[in-house]
Every structure is written in structure tokens, then in C-alpha cells.
Coordinates of C-alpha atoms (C1' of nucleotides) in Angstrom, one line a residue:
Chain A
M1 CA 2.6 -26.8 -85.1
P2 CA 3.0 -25.9 -81.4
P3 CA 5.6 -27.9 -79.3
W4 CA 3.0 -29.3 -76.9
L5 CA 1.5 -31.0 -79.9
S6 CA 4.5 -32.1 -81.8
R7 CA 6.5 -33.4 -78.9
G8 CA 7.0 -37.1 -79.2
L9 CA 4.8 -37.6 -82.2
A10 CA 5.3 -40.8 -84.1
D11 CA 2.9 -40.3 -86.9
L12 CA 0.3 -37.9 -88.0
F13 CA -2.0 -38.5 -90.9
P14 CA -3.1 -37.2 -93.2
A15 CA 0.1 -35.2 -93.5
S16 CA 1.4 -35.4 -97.0
Q17 CA 4.2 -33.1 -98.1
E18 CA 1.8 -30.6 -99.7
A19 CA -0.6 -30.9 -96.8
I20 CA 2.0 -29.5 -94.3
G21 CA 1.4 -26.0 -95.4
S22 CA -2.2 -26.6 -96.5
I23 CA -4.9 -24.4 -95.3
D24 CA -7.5 -27.1 -95.9
P25 CA -8.8 -28.2 -92.5
C26 CA -9.3 -31.7 -93.8
Q27 CA -5.7 -32.0 -94.9
S28 CA -3.8 -30.2 -92.2
L29 CA -4.2 -30.5 -88.5
G30 CA -2.7 -27.1 -88.2
A31 CA -5.3 -25.7 -90.4
R32 CA -8.0 -27.3 -88.5
L33 CA -6.7 -25.9 -85.2
I34 CA -6.7 -22.5 -86.7
E35 CA -10.2 -23.0 -88.0
A36 CA -11.4 -24.1 -84.6
G37 CA -9.8 -21.1 -83.0
R38 CA -11.5 -18.8 -85.5
Q39 CA -14.9 -20.4 -84.9
G40 CA -14.4 -20.6 -81.1
R41 CA -15.1 -24.3 -81.2
P42 CA -12.9 -26.7 -79.4
L43 CA -11.7 -29.8 -81.3
R44 CA -12.9 -33.1 -80.1
I45 CA -10.0 -35.4 -79.3
K46 CA -10.9 -39.0 -79.0
L47 CA -9.0 -41.5 -77.0
G48 CA -10.3 -45.0 -76.5
I49 CA -9.3 -47.2 -73.6
D50 CA -10.0 -50.8 -73.2
P51 CA -10.9 -51.5 -69.6
T52 CA -9.3 -55.0 -69.6
G53 CA -6.9 -54.6 -66.7
S54 CA -7.0 -52.7 -63.5
D55 CA -3.8 -50.7 -63.4
I56 CA -2.6 -47.9 -65.6
H57 CA 1.1 -47.7 -66.1
L58 CA 3.5 -45.2 -67.6
G59 CA 3.1 -46.8 -71.0
H60 CA -0.5 -45.8 -71.1
S61 CA 0.2 -42.4 -69.6
I62 CA 2.0 -41.0 -72.7
L63 CA -1.4 -41.0 -74.5
F64 CA -3.1 -39.4 -71.6
R65 CA -0.4 -36.8 -71.3
K66 CA -1.0 -35.8 -74.9
L67 CA -4.7 -35.7 -74.3
R68 CA -4.1 -33.5 -71.4
A69 CA -2.0 -31.2 -73.5
F70 CA -5.0 -30.8 -75.8
Q71 CA -7.2 -30.1 -72.8
D72 CA -4.8 -27.4 -71.6
A73 CA -5.0 -25.9 -75.0
G74 CA -8.7 -25.6 -74.6
H75 CA -9.9 -28.6 -76.5
T76 CA -12.3 -31.3 -75.5
A77 CA -11.0 -34.7 -74.5
V78 CA -13.4 -37.4 -75.5
L79 CA -12.5 -40.4 -73.4
I80 CA -14.2 -43.5 -74.7
I81 CA -14.4 -46.4 -72.4
G82 CA -14.6 -49.4 -74.6
D83 CA -16.8 -51.3 -72.2
F84 CA -18.5 -53.0 -75.2
T85 CA -15.5 -53.6 -77.3
A86 CA -13.5 -54.9 -74.4
R87 CA -15.7 -57.8 -74.4
I88 CA -14.6 -58.7 -77.9
G89 CA -11.0 -58.1 -77.2
D90 CA -8.7 -55.9 -79.3
P91 CA -6.8 -58.3 -81.6
T92 CA -4.1 -55.7 -82.0
G93 CA -0.7 -57.0 -81.0
K94 CA -2.3 -60.3 -80.0
S95 CA -1.1 -63.6 -81.3
A96 CA -4.3 -65.3 -80.3
T97 CA -7.9 -64.6 -79.7
R98 CA -8.4 -62.8 -76.5
V99 CA -10.6 -64.1 -73.8
Q100 CA -13.8 -62.2 -73.5
L101 CA -14.5 -60.4 -70.3
S102 CA -17.8 -60.2 -68.4
A103 CA -19.7 -57.0 -68.3
A104 CA -19.3 -56.7 -64.5
A105 CA -15.5 -57.1 -64.7
V106 CA -15.3 -54.5 -67.4
E107 CA -17.3 -52.0 -65.4
A108 CA -15.2 -52.5 -62.3
N109 CA -12.1 -51.9 -64.4
A110 CA -13.5 -48.8 -65.9
E111 CA -14.2 -47.3 -62.5
T112 CA -10.6 -47.8 -61.3
Y113 CA -9.3 -46.4 -64.5
L114 CA -11.2 -43.2 -64.0
V115 CA -9.9 -42.8 -60.5
Q116 CA -6.3 -43.4 -61.6
L117 CA -6.7 -40.8 -64.3
G118 CA -7.7 -38.3 -61.8
L119 CA -11.5 -38.4 -61.2
G120 CA -12.2 -36.3 -58.2
Q121 CA -8.6 -35.0 -57.9
D122 CA -7.0 -31.6 -58.2
P123 CA -6.2 -31.1 -61.9
E124 CA -2.7 -30.0 -60.8
R125 CA -1.9 -33.5 -59.7
A126 CA -4.1 -35.5 -61.9
L127 CA -3.3 -36.9 -65.3
L128 CA -6.4 -35.5 -66.9
D129 CA -8.4 -32.4 -66.1
F130 CA -11.7 -33.7 -64.8
T131 CA -12.9 -30.4 -63.4
T132 CA -12.7 -27.6 -65.9
P133 CA -16.0 -27.4 -67.7
G134 CA -16.1 -28.5 -71.3
R135 CA -12.7 -30.1 -71.2
L136 CA -13.7 -33.7 -70.8
E137 CA -16.4 -36.0 -72.0
V138 CA -16.4 -39.6 -70.8
R139 CA -18.4 -42.0 -73.0
R140 CA -18.9 -45.7 -72.9
N141 CA -19.3 -47.3 -76.3
S142 CA -21.9 -49.7 -75.1
E143 CA -24.1 -46.6 -75.2
W144 CA -24.4 -46.9 -79.0
L145 CA -23.0 -50.4 -79.8
T146 CA -25.4 -52.4 -77.7
S147 CA -28.4 -51.2 -79.7
L148 CA -26.9 -51.8 -83.2
D149 CA -29.2 -54.1 -85.1
L150 CA -28.2 -56.7 -87.7
P151 CA -28.8 -54.4 -90.7
Q152 CA -26.5 -51.8 -89.1
V153 CA -23.9 -54.4 -88.4
I154 CA -24.1 -55.6 -92.0
E155 CA -23.7 -52.1 -93.2
L156 CA -20.6 -51.7 -91.1
L157 CA -19.2 -55.0 -92.4
G158 CA -20.0 -54.0 -95.9
T159 CA -17.6 -51.0 -95.7
S160 CA -14.6 -53.2 -95.5
T161 CA -13.3 -56.3 -97.2
V162 CA -11.4 -59.4 -96.2
G163 CA -8.4 -58.2 -98.2
Q164 CA -8.4 -54.9 -96.2
M165 CA -8.6 -56.8 -92.9
L166 CA -5.8 -59.1 -93.9
A167 CA -3.7 -56.0 -94.6
K168 CA -3.7 -55.4 -90.9
E169 CA -0.4 -56.7 -89.7
D170 CA -1.6 -58.7 -86.7
F171 CA -4.2 -60.4 -88.8
A172 CA -1.8 -61.0 -91.6
N173 CA 0.7 -62.5 -89.2
R174 CA -1.8 -64.8 -87.6
Y175 CA -3.3 -65.8 -90.9
G176 CA 0.2 -66.5 -92.3
S177 CA 1.3 -68.5 -89.3
G178 CA -1.8 -70.5 -89.2
T179 CA -3.2 -69.1 -85.9
A180 CA -6.9 -69.0 -85.6
I181 CA -8.7 -65.7 -86.3
A182 CA -12.3 -65.7 -85.1
L183 CA -14.7 -63.9 -87.3
H184 CA -15.9 -61.5 -84.6
E185 CA -12.4 -60.1 -84.4
F186 CA -12.8 -58.5 -87.7
L187 CA -15.6 -56.5 -86.1
Y188 CA -13.2 -54.8 -83.6
P189 CA -11.6 -52.3 -85.9
L190 CA -15.0 -51.5 -87.4
L191 CA -16.6 -50.8 -84.0
Q192 CA -13.7 -48.7 -82.9
G193 CA -14.0 -46.8 -86.0
Y194 CA -17.7 -46.4 -85.5
D195 CA -17.0 -44.8 -82.1
S196 CA -15.3 -42.0 -84.0
V197 CA -18.5 -41.5 -86.0
Q198 CA -20.6 -41.4 -82.9
V199 CA -18.5 -38.9 -81.0
Q200 CA -17.7 -36.9 -84.2
A201 CA -14.0 -36.9 -83.5
D202 CA -11.7 -34.4 -85.0
V203 CA -8.6 -36.2 -83.9
E204 CA -8.0 -39.7 -82.6
L205 CA -5.0 -40.4 -80.4
G206 CA -3.5 -43.8 -80.3
G207 CA -0.3 -45.8 -80.2
T208 CA 1.4 -46.6 -83.4
D209 CA -0.1 -50.0 -83.3
Q210 CA -3.5 -48.3 -83.6
K211 CA -2.9 -47.0 -87.1
F212 CA -5.2 -49.5 -88.8
N213 CA -8.0 -48.9 -86.4
V214 CA -7.7 -45.1 -86.5
A215 CA -7.7 -45.2 -90.3
M216 CA -10.8 -47.3 -90.1
G217 CA -12.4 -44.5 -88.2
R218 CA -11.6 -42.2 -91.0
D219 CA -13.2 -44.5 -93.5
L220 CA -16.3 -44.9 -91.5
Q221 CA -16.7 -41.2 -90.8
R222 CA -16.5 -40.6 -94.5
H223 CA -19.0 -43.4 -95.1
F224 CA -21.4 -41.7 -92.7
G225 CA -20.9 -38.3 -94.3
Q226 CA -18.6 -36.7 -91.7
R227 CA -15.3 -35.0 -92.0
P228 CA -12.6 -37.6 -91.3
Q229 CA -10.6 -37.3 -88.1
F230 CA -6.9 -36.9 -88.0
G231 CA -4.9 -39.8 -86.7
L232 CA -2.3 -38.8 -84.2
L233 CA 0.0 -41.6 -83.1
L234 CA 2.4 -41.8 -80.3
P235 CA 5.2 -44.3 -79.9
I236 CA 4.7 -47.5 -77.9
L237 CA 6.7 -47.0 -74.8
P238 CA 9.3 -49.7 -74.4
G239 CA 9.2 -51.4 -71.0
L240 CA 11.9 -51.6 -68.4
D241 CA 13.5 -54.4 -70.2
G242 CA 14.2 -52.0 -73.1
V243 CA 13.0 -54.5 -75.6
Q244 CA 9.3 -55.2 -75.4
K245 CA 6.5 -52.8 -75.1
M246 CA 5.5 -51.9 -71.6
S247 CA 2.8 -54.3 -70.6
K248 CA 1.5 -55.6 -67.4
S249 CA 1.6 -59.2 -68.7
L250 CA 5.3 -58.8 -69.4
G251 CA 6.0 -57.5 -66.0
N252 CA 8.1 -54.6 -67.2
T253 CA 5.9 -51.8 -66.1
V254 CA 5.9 -48.9 -63.7
G255 CA 2.5 -48.3 -62.3
L256 CA 1.1 -44.8 -61.9
K257 CA 0.3 -45.3 -58.2
E258 CA 3.5 -47.0 -57.2
A259 CA 5.4 -45.6 -54.3
P260 CA 8.2 -43.1 -55.1
L261 CA 11.0 -45.4 -54.1
D262 CA 9.7 -48.3 -56.2
M263 CA 9.1 -46.0 -59.1
Y264 CA 12.5 -44.3 -58.9
S265 CA 14.4 -47.6 -58.4
K266 CA 12.8 -49.1 -61.5
L267 CA 13.3 -46.0 -63.6
E268 CA 17.0 -45.5 -62.8
K269 CA 17.7 -49.0 -64.1
V270 CA 16.2 -48.4 -67.5
P271 CA 18.7 -49.1 -70.3
D272 CA 20.7 -46.1 -71.4
N273 CA 19.4 -46.0 -75.0
L274 CA 15.9 -45.6 -73.6
V275 CA 16.5 -42.6 -71.4
D276 CA 15.9 -40.0 -74.0
T277 CA 12.7 -41.7 -75.1
Y278 CA 11.4 -41.7 -71.6
L279 CA 12.3 -38.1 -71.2
T280 CA 10.6 -37.1 -74.4
L281 CA 7.5 -39.0 -73.8
L282 CA 7.0 -38.8 -70.1
T283 CA 8.3 -35.4 -69.1
D284 CA 8.3 -31.8 -70.5
L285 CA 12.0 -31.3 -69.9
D286 CA 14.3 -29.8 -72.4
L287 CA 16.7 -32.6 -73.3
A288 CA 19.5 -30.3 -74.2
A289 CA 19.6 -28.9 -70.7
L290 CA 20.3 -32.2 -69.1
P291 CA 23.6 -33.7 -68.1
E292 CA 25.5 -35.6 -70.8
N293 CA 26.9 -38.2 -68.5
P294 CA 24.7 -41.3 -69.1
R295 CA 24.3 -42.2 -65.4
E296 CA 23.5 -38.6 -64.4
R297 CA 21.0 -38.3 -67.2
Q298 CA 19.4 -41.5 -66.2
K299 CA 19.0 -40.3 -62.7
A300 CA 17.6 -37.0 -63.8
M301 CA 15.0 -38.9 -65.9
A302 CA 14.0 -41.1 -63.0
L303 CA 13.7 -38.1 -60.7
A304 CA 11.7 -36.1 -63.2
I305 CA 9.2 -38.9 -64.0
T306 CA 8.8 -39.8 -60.3
A307 CA 8.1 -36.2 -59.7
T308 CA 5.2 -36.2 -62.2
R309 CA 3.3 -38.7 -60.2
H310 CA 4.4 -37.6 -56.7
T311 CA 5.7 -34.4 -55.2
F312 CA 9.2 -33.2 -56.1
E313 CA 10.2 -33.6 -52.5
E314 CA 9.1 -37.3 -52.4
A315 CA 10.9 -37.9 -55.6
L316 CA 14.1 -36.4 -54.2
N317 CA 13.8 -38.5 -51.1
A318 CA 13.4 -41.6 -53.2
Q319 CA 16.5 -40.7 -55.1
S320 CA 18.7 -40.2 -52.1
Q321 CA 17.4 -43.4 -50.5
A322 CA 17.9 -45.4 -53.7
G323 CA 21.4 -44.1 -53.6
M324 CA 21.9 -45.5 -50.1
I325 CA 20.6 -48.8 -51.2
V326 CA 22.9 -49.3 -54.1
S327 CA 25.9 -47.9 -52.4
G328 CA 26.3 -51.2 -50.8
G329 CA 26.5 -53.0 -47.5
G330 CA 25.9 -49.9 -45.3
V331 CA 22.2 -49.9 -45.9
T332 CA 21.1 -47.4 -43.3
W333 CA 17.6 -48.6 -42.6
V334 CA 16.6 -47.2 -39.3
T335 CA 15.7 -49.8 -36.9
G336 CA 12.8 -49.1 -34.6
S337 CA 10.8 -45.9 -34.6
T338 CA 12.6 -44.3 -31.7
T339 CA 16.0 -43.9 -33.4
F340 CA 14.7 -41.9 -36.4
T341 CA 16.6 -38.8 -37.2
P342 CA 14.3 -36.2 -38.7
G343 CA 15.8 -36.5 -42.1
L344 CA 15.6 -40.2 -42.4
A345 CA 12.1 -40.4 -41.1
S346 CA 10.9 -38.4 -44.1
V347 CA 13.0 -40.5 -46.4
I348 CA 11.3 -43.7 -45.3
D349 CA 8.0 -42.2 -46.3
T350 CA 8.8 -42.9 -49.9
V351 CA 8.4 -46.6 -49.3
Q352 CA 5.0 -48.2 -49.7
S353 CA 3.5 -49.0 -46.4
V354 CA 1.7 -52.1 -45.4
P355 CA -0.4 -52.4 -42.2
L356 CA 0.9 -54.9 -39.7
S357 CA -2.6 -56.0 -39.2
S358 CA -2.8 -57.5 -42.7
V359 CA -1.4 -60.8 -41.5
E360 CA -2.0 -63.1 -38.5
Y361 CA 0.7 -63.8 -36.0
P362 CA 2.8 -65.7 -35.5
V363 CA 3.8 -65.6 -39.2
K364 CA 6.6 -67.3 -41.0
A365 CA 8.9 -65.2 -43.2
F366 CA 7.9 -66.9 -46.5
F367 CA 4.2 -66.5 -45.8
L368 CA 4.7 -62.9 -45.1
L369 CA 6.1 -62.3 -48.5
K370 CA 3.2 -64.1 -50.1
A371 CA 0.6 -62.4 -47.9
L372 CA 1.9 -59.0 -48.9
G373 CA 1.8 -59.8 -52.6
L374 CA 5.5 -59.5 -53.1
C375 CA 5.6 -63.1 -54.3
T376 CA 2.8 -64.8 -56.2
S377 CA 3.1 -68.1 -54.3
S378 CA 4.5 -69.3 -51.1
S379 CA 6.9 -71.6 -53.0
E380 CA 8.3 -68.7 -54.8
A381 CA 8.7 -66.8 -51.5
R382 CA 10.7 -69.7 -50.1
R383 CA 12.9 -69.7 -53.2
Q384 CA 13.5 -66.0 -52.9
I385 CA 14.6 -66.3 -49.3
Q386 CA 16.7 -69.3 -50.0
G387 CA 18.3 -67.4 -53.0
G388 CA 19.3 -64.6 -50.7
G389 CA 17.0 -62.0 -52.3
V390 CA 15.1 -61.0 -49.2
K391 CA 16.2 -58.5 -46.6
L392 CA 14.6 -57.1 -43.5
D393 CA 16.0 -53.7 -42.5
G394 CA 19.0 -54.5 -44.6
E395 CA 19.7 -57.8 -43.0
K396 CA 19.4 -60.9 -45.2
L397 CA 16.9 -63.4 -44.3
T398 CA 18.2 -66.9 -44.5
D399 CA 15.5 -69.1 -43.0
A400 CA 12.2 -69.2 -44.8
N401 CA 10.5 -70.6 -41.8
Q402 CA 11.7 -67.9 -39.4
E403 CA 8.7 -66.8 -37.4
F404 CA 7.6 -63.4 -36.3
L405 CA 5.6 -63.8 -33.1
N406 CA 3.9 -60.4 -33.0
P407 CA 3.5 -57.1 -34.9
A408 CA 6.0 -55.4 -32.6
E409 CA 8.9 -57.4 -34.2
L410 CA 8.1 -55.9 -37.5
Q411 CA 6.9 -52.4 -36.6
G412 CA 8.7 -49.8 -38.6
K413 CA 10.9 -52.2 -40.4
V414 CA 11.4 -52.3 -44.2
L415 CA 11.1 -55.5 -46.1
Q416 CA 13.1 -55.6 -49.3
L417 CA 12.8 -58.1 -52.2
G418 CA 15.5 -57.8 -54.7
K419 CA 16.7 -54.4 -55.5
K420 CA 13.5 -52.8 -56.5
T421 CA 10.7 -53.7 -54.2
F422 CA 10.2 -52.4 -50.7
R423 CA 7.5 -52.5 -48.1
R424 CA 7.5 -50.8 -44.7
F425 CA 5.4 -52.1 -41.9
V426 CA 3.3 -49.6 -40.0
G427 CA 1.0 -50.1 -37.1
G428 CA -2.7 -50.5 -37.2
Chain B
rG1 C1' -18.8 -82.6 -94.1
rG2 C1' -14.2 -85.6 -96.0
rG3 C1' -8.8 -86.3 -95.7
rU4 C1' -4.5 -85.4 -92.9
rC5 C1' -1.2 -83.5 -89.1
rG6 C1' -1.1 -81.9 -84.3
rG7 C1' -2.4 -80.4 -78.9
rU8 C1' 3.7 -81.2 -73.1
rG9 C1' 5.3 -76.7 -67.8
rC10 C1' 5.5 -68.7 -68.9
rC11 C1' 7.1 -69.5 -74.4
rC12 C1' 9.6 -72.8 -77.9
rG13 C1' 10.6 -77.7 -77.8
rA14 C1' 12.6 -83.0 -76.4
rG15 C1' 10.5 -87.3 -74.5
rU16 C1' 6.8 -93.1 -77.3
rG17 C1' 5.6 -97.9 -70.9
rG18 C1' 9.0 -97.9 -65.6
rU19 C1' 13.1 -94.5 -60.2
rU20 C1' 12.5 -88.3 -60.8
rA21 C1' 7.7 -82.2 -61.5
rA22 C1' 9.5 -84.5 -66.8
rU23 C1' 16.2 -83.3 -71.2
rG24 C1' 17.4 -78.7 -73.8
rG25 C1' 16.8 -73.5 -75.2
rG26 C1' 14.5 -68.7 -74.5
rG27 C1' 12.4 -65.6 -71.0
rG28 C1' 11.8 -64.4 -65.9
rC29 C1' 13.5 -64.0 -60.8
rG30 C1' 17.5 -63.9 -57.2
rG31 C1' 23.0 -63.6 -56.0
rA32 C1' 28.1 -61.7 -57.4
rC33 C1' 30.2 -58.0 -60.4
rU34 C1' 29.4 -52.7 -62.4
rG35 C1' 28.1 -46.0 -63.0
rU36 C1' 22.2 -48.5 -62.2
rA37 C1' 21.9 -51.5 -66.4
rA38 C1' 24.1 -54.6 -70.2
rA39 C1' 27.9 -58.5 -70.8
rU40 C1' 29.9 -62.5 -67.7
rC41 C1' 29.6 -66.2 -63.7
rC42 C1' 26.4 -68.8 -60.0
rG43 C1' 21.6 -70.4 -58.2
rC44 C1' 16.3 -70.8 -58.9
rU45 C1' 12.1 -71.3 -62.2
rG46 C1' 4.2 -76.4 -60.5
rG47 C1' 1.3 -75.7 -55.8
rC48 C1' 0.7 -76.0 -50.5
rU49 C1' 2.1 -71.7 -43.4
rC50 C1' 6.5 -77.6 -46.7
rU51 C1' 11.1 -82.2 -42.4
rG52 C1' 6.0 -83.9 -45.7
rC53 C1' 1.6 -83.6 -48.8
rC54 C1' -0.8 -82.5 -53.3
rU55 C1' -1.8 -81.5 -58.5
rA56 C1' 0.5 -81.8 -63.6
rC57 C1' 2.0 -83.6 -70.3
rG58 C1' -6.1 -81.0 -74.5
rU59 C1' -10.7 -83.8 -71.8
rU60 C1' -12.9 -88.2 -70.1
rG61 C1' -12.7 -93.3 -69.7
rG62 C1' -9.9 -97.9 -70.5
rU63 C1' -5.5 -101.5 -70.7
rU64 C1' -1.4 -102.4 -67.2
rC65 C1' 1.9 -103.8 -61.1
rA66 C1' 3.2 -99.1 -63.8
rA67 C1' 1.4 -94.2 -69.0
rA68 C1' 3.0 -87.8 -71.1
rU69 C1' 4.1 -92.3 -73.6
rC70 C1' -0.7 -98.0 -75.6
rC71 C1' -6.4 -98.0 -76.8
rA72 C1' -11.3 -95.5 -77.3
rA73 C1' -14.5 -91.5 -77.5
rC74 C1' -14.8 -86.5 -77.2
rC75 C1' -13.0 -81.2 -77.4
rC76 C1' -9.7 -77.7 -79.8
rG77 C1' -6.4 -76.0 -83.7
rG78 C1' -3.5 -76.0 -88.7
rC79 C1' -3.4 -77.5 -93.8
rC80 C1' -5.8 -79.7 -98.2
rC81 C1' -10.6 -80.9 -100.5
rA82 C1' -15.9 -79.6 -100.5

RNA sequence: GGGUCGGUGCCCGAGUGGUUAAUGGGGGCGGACUGUAAAUCCGCUGGCUCUGCCUACGUUGGUUCAAAUCCAACCCGGCCCA
């Protein structure tokens, strides 16, 4: 199995001992790859996404990276937008029934997902290759799920049993702990599996928590007379806290479109025991070639990952600036645009910019934090300032009611919240 | 449908008539410290352009000078029985 395929794999099935060397394309993924090559037919690699949020983060990106690797090897990525199933809500990993989303909200999310994945961008910089012909198929599962009639639904339901459903860990836990399971939630794995039938997937990618659903796809493909897909599972990326999975609702994410400095600052604080995991799953670097020293290795990781989403120069700048920040009191924010040295001016580019015109003047300090979205409420913003966590150009703000009378007072300055969040004010 | 128990702030969980956004824990955020982090210590942890004003203990109504706490109906959930 080639390295691009095996890197970071958590699970591959079927892959029994005897199947490893098997030449049966139903038992061995390697054999199916060879078969595909011989027939000149690209494999169809399915990856389903639930457009339930609006931001893609590094945790999602490990699946897309693997999908991209398949694309680069000449196969077809079949990206399924679960616009229909998102409205049921995937019960996986949930301890309660998920709220159902409106069709309009789902569609809006789907659009932003595609853009974040690289729609309309140069494949060199994008996560997925949207441009090379035959490498990508984007499908929405409403395409076939909306028109299912009751007899078809009953047929689907008939392929599985309550016992099988309760074998799924999430359902078992909820059932065992007396948490409600709505009947329609049982439909979710069946519908996801039916997607595999519709797109005739050879391989389905997913996180390890998707094993049940991917296996369901195999069952259904068999039921409908197709060759079952392979399940290729990747680890769930632990979040910045090092404990729980990376998830927006837990606030331990790094978003794909975050500014270099934010991204780097977050990544270099990842717990030591996670550094190699991040390197394996989010970069192509050879781990053996990296420094042994934990701090150096951590910085190399943060640099490399930042460089996958930005240019290498931007990542380097972020690194040097992050160094200045943590190295203590002498934070060398440059005050006022006229005193920039050429080197520092480029460094400051790594901070996310916000237009001065986004607020009305005069503006009080706490309101500014809220208006910029750095704090979720004005009360929280007050607390942050009172707690000494807010700096402007390296100078601690002490009065939440401090007023800024006009944009000129803020022009070019950098607002800092805590150690990881920065915003630079720009004109216009 | 019947019986029964229960619904408190991000989560868990105290609180059974009375100054108070409501004990405690977890988590989170900020500060100090450190190789960043972790550990430890300290602070914060409903909202509001906030010297004050608003919402809050499933919902609605009621009793009372006063309710998360009492009453009623309703909604939702667990378990047992059908």
C-alpha cells in the first residue's frame, strides 16, 4: 500500500490477515487499486459532509487531505453534501437528539463549505482539486433521498434490526443511560449507507466514529447487488485541549481560514503528546527528520501546519512574531504606520485585519471587543478588560469604559485578547 | 393509555417561602509562573454602549407583602405496566 494511502490510517476494512495479500478486489483495497489501474478506471472515493456549521477546521481537514491524496493519485473524489441528512442530524457522538435544520440554512452552509474547500481556487493552494477534470464529483443527497417513497423506506428499514442499531455505541449509550432516541434517528445510518449505493462508492472515508455508518453502506450495497465499498477510517483529531475531539462547539478548533498568527499561536500551544499526531495527520513531513527537543518539534509542527493554509513566508512571520509576544514585556508592536521598519511591517501582515469603519465613533473599549466578535457579549468584554486580558499595541487596557473618539486613534494598532487572539485595525 | 419519578445557570448538581444572578464541583476564560503547555496559585464565569437597568430555576396561570421553593393545568423526559 503506498505511503500516501497508509499515512495516518486508523482502520481499514475489510482487511483480515489473509486479505492483506489477497488478490480479490473485494477483500483487499490494494487489489482493487491494481484492478482499477489495469482497467483504466478511477476508484470512486466517497466522503460525506454534513453542512450543519459554517466553518471547516483542521479536524475536518484530515479527511479532505486524504481525499485529496486519492485525487492526486488519479481517482475520483465523490463529495456528498448531506443536505438531506443534515436535516435529520447525525446521531453519532451525540448524547441527545440533534435539532433539525432548515433547508435554507443547510444550503447556505453547503455553499460556504465548498468555498472553504477550494471552489474556484488554484489547486495548489486549495484543499481539494476542483479543476482537474474527472477528479471531483459534488453530489447532494437530497437528489435521491427526497424522492424515496414509503415502500422504499420500508425496504431500507427492513435491511436492519433494532438489535443491530443498538449495537451502535452512541445508541447503546443513550439507550442504556435512559436518554431519548427518536425513531427517525435510526434512519440516519441507513440513509448514509444508501448514499454509497447511489454513488457506487469503492471506498468511503470517515472518522473512526463513522465505522458503523460506513459498514451500513457495505450492507446496503450488498443488498442492492453492488460490490461493497471499503471503509477507510482516519483518527478523530483531538482538539487544542488535547482531550476532546476538535469541535467548534467545544471551542478547541483551529479554523482553516484563520490568520497565520492566530493559527500559529494556537498550534504551538498544543500539548506535547499531540504533536506527532498533528504532524502525521496534518502534514506530509517525515517525523524522523524533525528535532527531538519537544519545544522545537512543537514549533516545527505549528510552522508546517500554518504553512499548509498560508504561504511559507506568512507562516515564518507568524512564528517570529509569536516569539516576540511570548518573550515577555518587550512586545514590539509598532505604533503608528509611519514608524514601521520594512521587516516589521510584513510581520504585522500575519494578523487578521479589521476595518476601522466597522464600528461607530466614539466607541468604548469594551464595546469594541464585542463589535469585533472577540467577545460574545459586552459583559464578557468588560470582564476581560477588568481581568487584565486585553492589550492595545502591547499596552494593557484597564478601563472598560475608555473611549476612542475617532478611527485615527486606532489606525494601525493591534488589539490583543489573551495570548492567542489578535486583530489589527486598518483604514477604510 | 395507566402508574411512578423527574425537569435549576455551559455541564453535573445543591437549594423546599424571604436580603443576594442562586452553595459546591467540572469545564471555560483571563492573570502570575514556565520551554508554549501541563501542574500550582489568583481572579472571572446571565444580559445590556452598565455609576444603573433588565431577564433567569420546563411553560402558563394562581396563592402570598414575598416563590426556584406552595397550588393548578399544560409541555417534555426516564422507568414499570399495557
